[in-house]
Amino acid sequence: HVQLVESGGGSVQAGGSLRLSCEADGYTYSSYSMGWFRQAPGKEREAVAGIDSDGITTYSDSVKGRFTISVDGRNILNLQMNNLKPEDTAMYYCAHGPLTYGLTAIQVLSTPSSLNYWGQGTQVTVS
């Protein structure tokens, strides 16, 4: 069983930066397909960024050019967020696809129902 734990959230002023991390407890990422999602109060969950085992990344239009998703070592997924805007305020969740096969980065964002494992979330507030 994979447990994902997010960290790095906080409060920043507009234009600032934050780096979110998602560590897999008891598991090292091998054939991975992972992503970041966010949900603001009263809004639907939104896909943010995805990455697959080939290192291919994809981003939502709202964060493209400002956010960078990466995998560090074998068990830490990161999201570097620069030039943050108030509309980026949300709870951010990391998610991992099936352990037995990989999804493409695009599939990670387009079919979140295919992601088996989710973290508890970390709050990002931009003012």
CSV table of C-alpha atoms in Angstrom, one decimal:
chain,number,residue,atom,x,y,z
A,1,HIS,CA,0.0,0.0,0.0
A,2,VAL,CA,1.4,3.4,-1.0
A,3,GLN,CA,1.0,6.4,1.3
A,4,LEU,CA,1.7,9.8,-0.1
A,5,VAL,CA,2.5,12.7,2.2
A,6,GLU,CA,2.6,16.3,0.9
A,7,SER,CA,4.6,19.1,2.5
A,8,GLY,CA,5.7,22.6,1.6
A,9,GLY,CA,2.4,24.5,1.6
A,10,GLY,CA,2.1,27.9,3.3
A,11,SER,CA,1.1,31.5,2.8
A,12,VAL,CA,2.9,33.8,0.4
A,13,GLN,CA,2.4,37.1,-1.3
A,14,ALA,CA,1.5,37.4,-4.9
A,15,GLY,CA,4.6,37.0,-7.0
A,16,GLY,CA,6.3,34.7,-4.5
A,17,SER,CA,7.3,31.1,-4.7
A,18,LEU,CA,6.7,27.8,-2.9
A,19,ARG,CA,7.9,24.3,-3.4
A,20,LEU,CA,5.6,21.4,-2.7
A,21,SER,CA,6.9,17.9,-2.1
A,22,CYS,CA,5.2,14.6,-2.0
A,23,GLU,CA,7.0,11.7,-0.5
A,24,ALA,CA,6.0,8.1,-0.9
A,25,ASP,CA,6.1,6.2,2.4
A,26,GLY,CA,7.5,2.7,2.0
A,27,TYR,CA,7.7,2.9,-1.8
A,28,THR,CA,10.2,4.1,-4.4
A,29,TYR,CA,8.9,5.4,-7.7
A,30,SER,CA,9.8,3.0,-10.5
A,31,SER,CA,7.2,2.8,-13.2
A,32,TYR,CA,5.4,5.9,-12.1
A,33,SER,CA,2.8,8.2,-13.3
A,34,MET,CA,2.0,11.1,-10.9
A,35,GLY,CA,0.5,14.4,-10.7
A,36,TRP,CA,-0.6,17.4,-8.7
A,37,PHE,CA,-4.2,18.6,-8.4
A,38,ARG,CA,-5.8,21.4,-6.5
A,39,GLN,CA,-9.2,22.3,-5.1
A,40,ALA,CA,-10.3,25.7,-4.0
A,41,PRO,CA,-13.3,26.2,-1.6
A,42,GLY,CA,-16.5,25.9,-3.6
A,43,LYS,CA,-14.8,24.8,-6.8
A,44,GLU,CA,-14.2,21.6,-8.6
A,45,ARG,CA,-10.9,19.8,-8.4
A,46,GLU,CA,-8.5,21.0,-11.0
A,47,ALA,CA,-5.6,19.2,-12.6
A,48,VAL,CA,-2.3,21.1,-12.3
A,49,ALA,CA,0.7,19.1,-13.6
A,50,GLY,CA,1.5,15.5,-14.5
A,51,ILE,CA,4.7,13.5,-15.1
A,52,ASP,CA,5.3,10.0,-16.4
A,53,SER,CA,8.2,7.5,-16.3
A,54,ASP,CA,9.7,8.9,-19.5
A,55,GLY,CA,10.0,12.2,-17.8
A,56,ILE,CA,7.4,13.8,-20.0
A,57,THR,CA,5.5,16.5,-18.2
A,58,THR,CA,2.3,18.3,-18.9
A,59,TYR,CA,0.6,21.3,-17.3
A,60,SER,CA,-2.7,23.0,-17.2
A,61,ASP,CA,-2.9,26.3,-19.1
A,62,SER,CA,-3.4,28.2,-15.9
A,63,VAL,CA,0.0,27.2,-14.5
A,64,LYS,CA,2.1,26.7,-17.6
A,65,GLY,CA,5.3,28.6,-17.5
A,66,ARG,CA,5.1,29.2,-13.7
A,67,PHE,CA,5.0,25.7,-12.2
A,68,THR,CA,7.5,22.9,-12.7
A,69,ILE,CA,6.8,19.2,-11.8
A,70,SER,CA,9.8,16.9,-11.1
A,71,VAL,CA,10.8,13.7,-9.4
A,72,ASP,CA,13.7,13.8,-7.0
A,73,GLY,CA,15.6,10.6,-6.4
A,74,ARG,CA,13.3,7.6,-6.1
A,75,ASN,CA,10.5,8.7,-3.9
A,76,ILE,CA,9.9,12.4,-3.9
A,77,LEU,CA,7.6,14.3,-6.3
A,78,ASN,CA,8.0,18.0,-6.4
A,79,LEU,CA,6.1,21.0,-7.6
A,80,GLN,CA,8.0,24.3,-7.9
A,81,MET,CA,5.6,27.2,-8.0
A,82,ASN,CA,6.8,30.6,-9.1
A,83,ASN,CA,5.1,33.9,-9.7
A,84,LEU,CA,2.2,32.8,-7.6
A,85,LYS,CA,-1.2,34.5,-8.0
A,86,PRO,CA,-4.2,34.8,-5.6
A,87,GLU,CA,-6.1,32.4,-7.9
A,88,ASP,CA,-3.5,29.7,-7.1
A,89,THR,CA,-4.9,29.6,-3.6
A,90,ALA,CA,-6.2,26.0,-3.0
A,91,MET,CA,-5.5,22.7,-1.3
A,92,TYR,CA,-2.9,20.9,-3.3
A,93,TYR,CA,-2.9,17.1,-3.6
A,94,CYS,CA,-0.4,14.7,-5.1
A,95,ALA,CA,-1.5,11.5,-6.7
A,96,HIS,CA,0.0,8.3,-8.1
A,97,GLY,CA,-1.2,6.0,-10.8
A,98,PRO,CA,-1.4,2.2,-10.9
A,99,LEU,CA,1.8,0.4,-9.6
A,100,THR,CA,1.6,-2.2,-12.3
A,101,TYR,CA,1.6,0.0,-15.4
A,102,GLY,CA,2.2,3.6,-16.2
A,103,LEU,CA,-0.1,6.3,-17.5
A,104,THR,CA,1.1,9.0,-19.8
A,105,ALA,CA,1.4,12.5,-18.3
A,106,ILE,CA,-1.6,13.6,-20.3
A,107,GLN,CA,-3.6,10.7,-19.0
A,108,VAL,CA,-2.6,11.6,-15.4
A,109,LEU,CA,-4.3,15.0,-15.8
A,110,SER,CA,-7.2,13.9,-18.0
A,111,THR,CA,-8.3,10.8,-16.1
A,112,PRO,CA,-7.7,11.4,-12.4
A,113,SER,CA,-10.1,8.5,-11.7
A,114,SER,CA,-7.2,6.2,-12.9
A,115,LEU,CA,-5.0,7.4,-10.0
A,116,ASN,CA,-5.1,5.0,-7.2
A,117,TYR,CA,-3.3,6.8,-4.5
A,118,TRP,CA,-3.8,10.3,-3.1
A,119,GLY,CA,-2.2,12.4,-0.4
A,120,GLN,CA,-4.0,14.3,2.3
A,121,GLY,CA,-3.3,17.7,0.8
A,122,THR,CA,-1.3,20.8,1.7
A,123,GLN,CA,-2.7,24.3,1.8
A,124,VAL,CA,-1.4,27.1,-0.4
A,125,THR,CA,-2.6,30.6,0.2
A,126,VAL,CA,-1.6,33.5,-2.0
A,127,SER,CA,-2.5,37.1,-1.0
